[in-house]
Amino acid sequence: MLSHPTLPEAPVSASCHDDDHPHEECAVFGVWNAKDAAALTALGLHALQHRGQEAAGIVSYDGRFHSHRGLGLVGDVFNDPRVMATLKGNCAIGHNRYATTGATLLRNVQPLFAEFAFGGLGVAHNGNLTNSDSLRQELIRRGCLFQSTMDTEVFVHLIAISLYATVEDRLIDALKRVTGAYSLVVLSEDALMGVRDPMGVRPLVLGRLPGEDGKEGSWVLASETCGLDIIGAEFVRDVEAGELVIIDDNGIRSLRPFGETKPHFCVFEYIYFARPDSVLEGLPVYAVRKQIGKELAQESGVEADVVVPVPDSGVPSAMGYAEASGIPFELGIIRNHYVGRTFIEPTDHIRNLGVKMKHSTNRPALDGKRVILVDDSIVRGTTSRKIVDMVRAAGAKEVHMRISSPPTKHSCFYGIDTPERSHLLAAQHDLATMAELIGVDSLAFVSLDGLYRAMGDGRRERYCDACFTGNYPIPLVDHDREHGPGTA
Amino acid sequence: MLSHPTLPEAPVSASCHDDDHPHEECAVFGVWNAKDAAALTALGLHALQHRGQEAAGIVSYDGRFHSHRGLGLVGDVFNDPRVMATLKGNCAIGHNRYATTGATLLRNVQPLFAEFAFGGLGVAHNGNLTNSDSLRQELIRRGCLFQSTMDTEVFVHLIAISLYATVEDRLIDALKRVTGAYSLVVLSEDALMGVRDPMGVRPLVLGRLPGEDGKEGSWVLASETCGLDIIGAEFVRDVEAGELVIIDDNGIRSLRPFGETKPHFCVFEYIYFARPDSVLEGLPVYAVRKQIGKELAQESGVEADVVVPVPDSGVPSAMGYAEASGIPFELGIIRNHYVGRTFIEPTDHIRNLGVKMKHSTNRPALDGKRVILVDDSIVRGTTSRKIVDMVRAAGAKEVHMRISSPPTKHSCFYGIDTPERSHLLAAQHDLATMAELIGVDSLAFVSLDGLYRAMGDGRRERYCDACFTGNYPIPLVDHDREHGPGTA
Amino acid sequence: MLSHPTLPEAPVSASCHDDDHPHEECAVFGVWNAKDAAALTALGLHALQHRGQEAAGIVSYDGRFHSHRGLGLVGDVFNDPRVMATLKGNCAIGHNRYATTGATLLRNVQPLFAEFAFGGLGVAHNGNLTNSDSLRQELIRRGCLFQSTMDTEVFVHLIAISLYATVEDRLIDALKRVTGAYSLVVLSEDALMGVRDPMGVRPLVLGRLPGEDGKEGSWVLASETCGLDIIGAEFVRDVEAGELVIIDDNGIRSLRPFGETKPHFCVFEYIYFARPDSVLEGLPVYAVRKQIGKELAQESGVEADVVVPVPDSGVPSAMGYAEASGIPFELGIIRNHYVGRTFIEPTDHIRNLGVKMKHSTNRPALDGKRVILVDDSIVRGTTSRKIVDMVRAAGAKEVHMRISSPPTKHSCFYGIDTPERSHLLAAQHDLATMAELIGVDSLAFVSLDGLYRAMGDGRRERYCDACFTGNYPIPLVDHDREHGPGTA
Amino acid sequence: MLSHPTLPEAPVSASCHDDDHPHEECAVFGVWNAKDAAALTALGLHALQHRGQEAAGIVSYDGRFHSHRGLGLVGDVFNDPRVMATLKGNCAIGHNRYATTGATLLRNVQPLFAEFAFGGLGVAHNGNLTNSDSLRQELIRRGCLFQSTMDTEVFVHLIAISLYATVEDRLIDALKRVTGAYSLVVLSEDALMGVRDPMGVRPLVLGRLPGEDGKEGSWVLASETCGLDIIGAEFVRDVEAGELVIIDDNGIRSLRPFGETKPHFCVFEYIYFARPDSVLEGLPVYAVRKQIGKELAQESGVEADVVVPVPDSGVPSAMGYAEASGIPFELGIIRNHYVGRTFIEPTDHIRNLGVKMKHSTNRPALDGKRVILVDDSIVRGTTSRKIVDMVRAAGAKEVHMRISSPPTKHSCFYGIDTPERSHLLAAQHDLATMAELIGVDSLAFVSLDGLYRAMGDGRRERYCDACFTGNYPIPLVDHDREHGPGTA
């Protein structure tokens, strides 16, 4: 008799990161020519908090550079008016970090600030360079000094060693050396700059605050449009893939350091990362998610009594599923938003009680029902299993799981913290085994076709969907060098 | 010409309490005969965090009493394993506090612990005594020493001065002296006790954790069933209005110190305070809220394109409204759950930008639409106005506001932090003026009849709805003495 | 063969309390009619920091009472200007606490503030009531509620239950109920009061700050004159044994609630507790200490090369010894004043290295020398042993220890934290055994006669020297009740 | 008539740095092959705390590098056992920092750690490079990235860009590029290294801990011998001027990268910086200080009643003065060692009261006396003036100040924080004017000859006494370039 497949044991954790989602690593923000620039930056970072909760930092400039960085939420790092008062100036950049390694060290918090031949420079970065290890080793051999483990430091060294004279030329020189996915916001003494990698994998948007009393207005850069909305800035446009925008006292200029490039925007931003009220590359995130739910209903409909989202990310897709299927949408799972730090070290006793810090079931909405659970993705499968168990314990007669993304079979190398392939449930098991492992009566993922239909037809080639397809649009320089090509 | 009515200026605040809701003051929790009693209490308090976020405390007993209290969320106050390790014992009680006055002083944090003739006693209290000022003055005249400003201290002094011998008799003696709304959890050296006032205004439920290995199980008391669910405890029943349950090594006993009493459970718990997954007095909160939304749709239907909740509390009613009306339910407003402390002192400049820390609009779901906004209540009206403005700024063509409670015209004296009547919008203006002040095209509240229909027929006399009707079931001793009867 | 006597193992501790001295429990301070009263109080407490380092608190009054208390040094508890700004008013009292029990709980920090029939009252207390357990039990039986374990709370309850009308009469009523050693500073809405027990065991001095611009000056109360000096206040006089001074808008009055009393001031204040620059009961502390050193030299002279103090408390006596003996005074032991909290949990390895956080030897001043070590007292003997070992390791050929107090053979019940008799080295062993245990070539204590000679003749009956003689001038009510009379 | 000279207004400050001494900038420590290496380093830094109180850091190595740095005292930065537990390994280096600029930024805290071609490297530095600005500009032009403002970073970059292969060769290469005063402790993956500049201006000593159980012992490097003493390490020898010691698994080697060099040890270490129990370059600090006092008495004797030190640094010299003059030594000024942070923002009122946080007078020892005050140096003169005023206010009839160093007429560029010449009292005024400004009846400094006599004859050329003589043994590269040669 064959042994039964089992899930790796779920990490028993009560932290805010106990969920089993891929994690975005960062948000960036910048503002030029605005009163209270640092305060506006703090607000922008607050609106972008979902992209990184481990650390935050701001660099401002008023003839001199000022900076403050710390571990924690934006509201914790910048809650002292005396600190805000030191961040003087009419321009500023900021950064939220999601920690990829166990402990976020303070030396790894952005924006990175350094002194160059041409003056100071602050840099905030969202993404991941695929040739950073190679570059790092080369730079170290050359005598460059690395004081952190961040990709951003590689980039900043490339600016430092560039033989060009101006910040702008050095920045472009550096950009041409790096491979990978990145959206950068850069503050020099003369300009605020924003740049997206040639494929435009990570988002970056441009906005504008009207000036008061007939004065010149302000320019704003943010990872998502919700970072504009919070301060009342108007959305102007997405910074384009491969575009460098330079904002200075003469206005705004657009450069194309890489010439024409072919965009491949991260499709997972629509599925999970971005805030639902953001509009990225012309598509409203919320509408895409709802539409995916509709596609799911059409592709993998099942008879049931209620459609229940795994909150918060599964809500719009579940709404779409309910709308398309006619099955009532119910809040069968409640999320406790007060979860902060881990605060109870679980004993065996507590572990056996099946304590859930973050989710609880709304029993009357589940008891005796055939339940369609809608979630955005399955990574390791451990959280899914726990949630299914909860829902069954609340009396659900059947549990059918519907996932608003295709199976996640490949790791991301472009700025998202995913486990290695060997820990991706969908990379290791077929659908039937996955269903068994997760404990559901049926399991379905939206198809890749369905996903792209939800996003509007004919645009498929404009996206990066490597996590589903393994088609990596940007060379995995470091990975291939270490593991050999085609192993990702 | 008449001058135009205007709203009082909205408080410009970025804190987590900038919303314009009534505020619950407390949660209580207790556990008897359980391993890790303090950890279970911390978990229970975490699940009840929505009832009070300003301070938390736990008292445990293992032959000696142990206690820890602090300002902040449960997860902040109890995040040090070394602190948890000091809270030894198999029984514990806990408390979450919502601060009614500007600054929560540490000396006002519960549970209150004191030493009596019969030994130590910990007391945690949710509610408000309506004769506490009178009692306090009497007790002070008698020589009692008040070290805090909490009602709970009045109650504890009454126990201390009682001439009865046993804890139980003294507790009952004290209960007979106080008037008001209260749910108390009390831990003595011999027993865990729970009691609700004769009207049962505030909730308290009883649960049970099965014992391991054939051992005797544990008893649990909690403000709401969600406090049982998090630790896997079974709901046994509500503690009844006017009931005192005493749990000790001989099991559980039920006493009726006030004889038969007529329950008047707070109807606002269903509308706003309780967590949607709780079941109170036999009614699931979530189902009641949805049903109110349906009643609203029937009573005050209006042609529109979308039904949009003010999250999170407006969501179930909006779902019900949408279901009943057939108008699509959309998440047109997004809530940022990362809001913690106030962190930006708003300059005029930032104030003018209309910064909203907590809510943002999902423009694509609102732009060009006729919007039905569903919220749970209007207190001062200031937040409503801001949200309506946001929704219009996002392109809504029409805004119709529907409120899932009747107009709040009277202050609560039973444990809810509401402003004085003079600051209650509905106590000062008629519906048309209110609509004008809030800036909506139409405004409707669910009727009192509609509300009770939503809760199931024929039970109306079992509730306290004084905030809507002014029918106060419990005498307002202190208030009447100061302001004269009939002035509330 | 007889077994060798050994010392109890020295507690391996690196904290600032690793020394083996008796510990003072508190300092009190009060100021009336002064601008910046709370700031002056903080300064006074800072100058009195040597009397208690575990916690500090201030209560001020400006029509309302304000208070702030916390764990740590005065400079830590009051280092936030925003906190100081809340302590408004022209009068204030303050308190430093030395923790007698393992952990100082915040609820045990003074001044205690409570609300009475006549208004608020703040009380700060230095000393120990010898009938507090008896009173406490009686008060609890009466229905009084104890929220801390401090003697002060007993006293405050007695004020609360007094049948007299005025604060003053109630205070006197309470004073007559308590037995023990105490110096109290009390702040009511109308007056600042200071009182010493009938024996005047603990110190309390009265000072005066001149008024600015012809205005009425300020009155100051402090545990020692150094608390006056820091703010430039003039010393007026000691509050007398059994005196109650009442300072209000009509000036200062002196009452004698106990009639004529016989003073017994704590002789150990001169030996160790008080700061050397203080003048207590007319005697300068520094001069007394030097003179004791001279007496020691005359009583127990020994041939040696250097006189070395155990810093800081042994310095003046060592100077006196050197002066009288003609043997050079040398700083052979250096004290590290940066020691704050315990910061290294000592492994066996570190313990074996003999790490000393607080003292180090100045080898060139000791190597090859016959050393006379001068210290103020021996309690358990553990620290003495460590210091002797250090001095020998630094090359001392001989070590002769001279102690500037008679042998400490009895516990203090009047406000000093001493171990039980069974842990007092001098209560258990004769001089020869003590010398052997401590590892010295010779050991001598100043005689009781020598001590009193050093303090000026004929005043012996004015002091409490119970720790040396067992003659307790104040009845040990609680102790005798529990252990039987004559057992202390 | 000429206008009267006046002192610049004394900074009103209550911090621990309100005194008017030159300030040492750093302590370094390192240990190789020892259990609990990080704990030993913390202890060593604790003993060296007098050399820097603003920040502390440790880097350890156990196959990987570990590091922790923070603002505050060693006992504050390393008080969490969980932090200590992360600093694994048998070798470690550490650093205490005195902040030279207003706010110590966390990015300026040492040891600096960076990643090189050859692996990681931690560097801790005491001293000052006189060509760091020049080098910094050159390195920045070359493309080096500066993330702090510390000299140490210059040094580390020079290692990084060296074309040599081994750490050792690169270190030597870097050493040859820098000019200045420095003692460095360096930890690589293979070795612990210590180096002093060619003149050996700043101290560095070598010690040894015996191995347990026949195992190989440990090597220790420390700024002063008191850093060895605390952990029971034996003093082996001073690292020599211009010497590089390399400690690895093969033992210890000594290199002389600069060939033979002429030592010029900082004479001020003996006068003020070093701890009295340290022995530096063969001379015990304490004995030198006492001897200077004797020289002072012989050079500038004056009739008086008492010799009073300004504690703590003036104590040994005052003892020497008293011994030589036969005038009694008295503790006329008491120092409050509990002073931590500034905690009272002084209002005019408090300023006028003449509050002194750190020193108080022992009136009985001063009143009516002719006082010789002994201090170690006069920098700006502001603190001296305050102390003289205090002493007169305590009743001194005459005040004669004697200074145990020659007049400080020149700034230090070798690692000591002194004001510019224009703020040095002795650089601006003759002796008579200085006496008048400070308010003394007479003023005398020890002569340069007297100083050197006190240190033993014939060694004068072995010291740096530039602060007294202006003879700078190391070129002031940056200063001369900016201000012109001969302007220091």
mmCIF file of N, CA and C in Angstrom, chain D residues 310-334:
data_model
loop_
_atom_site.group_PDB
_atom_site.id
_atom_site.type_symbol
_atom_site.label_atom_id
_atom_site.label_comp_id
_atom_site.label_asym_id
_atom_site.label_seq_id
_atom_site.Cartn_x
_atom_site.Cartn_y
_atom_site.Cartn_z
ATOM 1 N N VAL D 310 38.851 68.769 42.530
ATOM 2 C CA VAL D 310 37.629 68.737 41.725
ATOM 3 C C VAL D 310 37.470 67.279 41.297
ATOM 4 N N PRO D 311 36.473 66.578 41.844
ATOM 5 C CA PRO D 311 36.397 65.134 41.583
ATOM 6 C C PRO D 311 35.825 64.847 40.192
ATOM 7 N N ASP D 312 36.102 63.603 39.654
ATOM 8 C CA ASP D 312 37.002 62.621 40.195
ATOM 9 C C ASP D 312 38.429 62.828 39.715
ATOM 10 N N SER D 313 38.608 63.514 38.580
ATOM 11 C CA SER D 313 39.930 63.492 37.963
ATOM 12 C C SER D 313 40.990 64.233 38.771
ATOM 13 N N GLY D 314 40.589 65.204 39.585
ATOM 14 C CA GLY D 314 41.596 65.960 40.330
ATOM 15 C C GLY D 314 42.076 65.288 41.612
ATOM 16 N N VAL D 315 41.471 64.147 41.963
ATOM 17 C CA VAL D 315 41.750 63.562 43.276
ATOM 18 C C VAL D 315 43.218 63.176 43.480
ATOM 19 N N PRO D 316 43.802 62.359 42.600
ATOM 20 C CA PRO D 316 45.192 61.951 42.892
ATOM 21 C C PRO D 316 46.159 63.135 42.960
ATOM 22 N N SER D 317 46.020 64.111 42.065
ATOM 23 C CA SER D 317 46.921 65.261 42.115
ATOM 24 C C SER D 317 46.732 66.047 43.411
ATOM 25 N N ALA D 318 45.491 66.184 43.839
ATOM 26 C CA ALA D 318 45.243 66.883 45.095
ATOM 27 C C ALA D 318 45.862 66.121 46.258
ATOM 28 N N MET D 319 45.798 64.784 46.203
ATOM 29 C CA MET D 319 46.436 63.986 47.238
ATOM 30 C C MET D 319 47.946 64.232 47.251
ATOM 31 N N GLY D 320 48.522 64.275 46.050
ATOM 32 C CA GLY D 320 49.954 64.541 45.966
ATOM 33 C C GLY D 320 50.292 65.931 46.481
ATOM 34 N N TYR D 321 49.493 66.873 46.103
ATOM 35 C CA TYR D 321 49.715 68.253 46.560
ATOM 36 C C TYR D 321 49.665 68.318 48.083
ATOM 37 N N ALA D 322 48.635 67.674 48.649
ATOM 38 C CA ALA D 322 48.461 67.692 50.108
ATOM 39 C C ALA D 322 49.658 67.030 50.793
ATOM 40 N N GLU D 323 50.069 65.912 50.239
ATOM 41 C CA GLU D 323 51.186 65.174 50.823
ATOM 42 C C GLU D 323 52.457 66.034 50.821
ATOM 43 N N ALA D 324 52.710 66.695 49.675
ATOM 44 C CA ALA D 324 53.941 67.488 49.564
ATOM 45 C C ALA D 324 53.867 68.768 50.389
ATOM 46 N N SER D 325 52.683 69.324 50.501
ATOM 47 C CA SER D 325 52.567 70.619 51.169
ATOM 48 C C SER D 325 52.259 70.487 52.662
ATOM 49 N N GLY D 326 51.804 69.321 53.065
ATOM 50 C CA GLY D 326 51.397 69.162 54.451
ATOM 51 C C GLY D 326 50.052 69.797 54.772
ATOM 52 N N ILE D 327 49.414 70.362 53.786
ATOM 53 C CA ILE D 327 48.075 70.945 53.999
ATOM 54 C C ILE D 327 47.041 69.826 53.882
ATOM 55 N N PRO D 328 46.062 69.782 54.795
ATOM 56 C CA PRO D 328 45.127 68.657 54.787
ATOM 57 C C PRO D 328 44.327 68.546 53.488
ATOM 58 N N PHE D 329 44.179 67.295 53.058
ATOM 59 C CA PHE D 329 43.371 66.943 51.886
ATOM 60 C C PHE D 329 41.928 66.775 52.353
ATOM 61 N N GLU D 330 41.015 67.461 51.719
ATOM 62 C CA GLU D 330 39.615 67.336 52.116
ATOM 63 C C GLU D 330 38.708 67.189 50.898
ATOM 64 N N LEU D 331 37.649 66.376 51.064
ATOM 65 C CA LEU D 331 36.666 66.236 49.979
ATOM 66 C C LEU D 331 35.669 67.388 50.093
ATOM 67 N N GLY D 332 36.049 68.527 49.561
ATOM 68 C CA GLY D 332 35.202 69.709 49.675
ATOM 69 C C GLY D 332 34.138 69.788 48.600
ATOM 70 N N ILE D 333 34.287 68.971 47.585
ATOM 71 C CA ILE D 333 33.294 68.923 46.492
ATOM 72 C C ILE D 333 32.880 67.474 46.309
ATOM 73 N N ILE D 334 31.569 67.254 46.245
ATOM 74 C CA ILE D 334 31.047 65.894 46.097
ATOM 75 C C ILE D 334 30.467 65.760 44.692
#
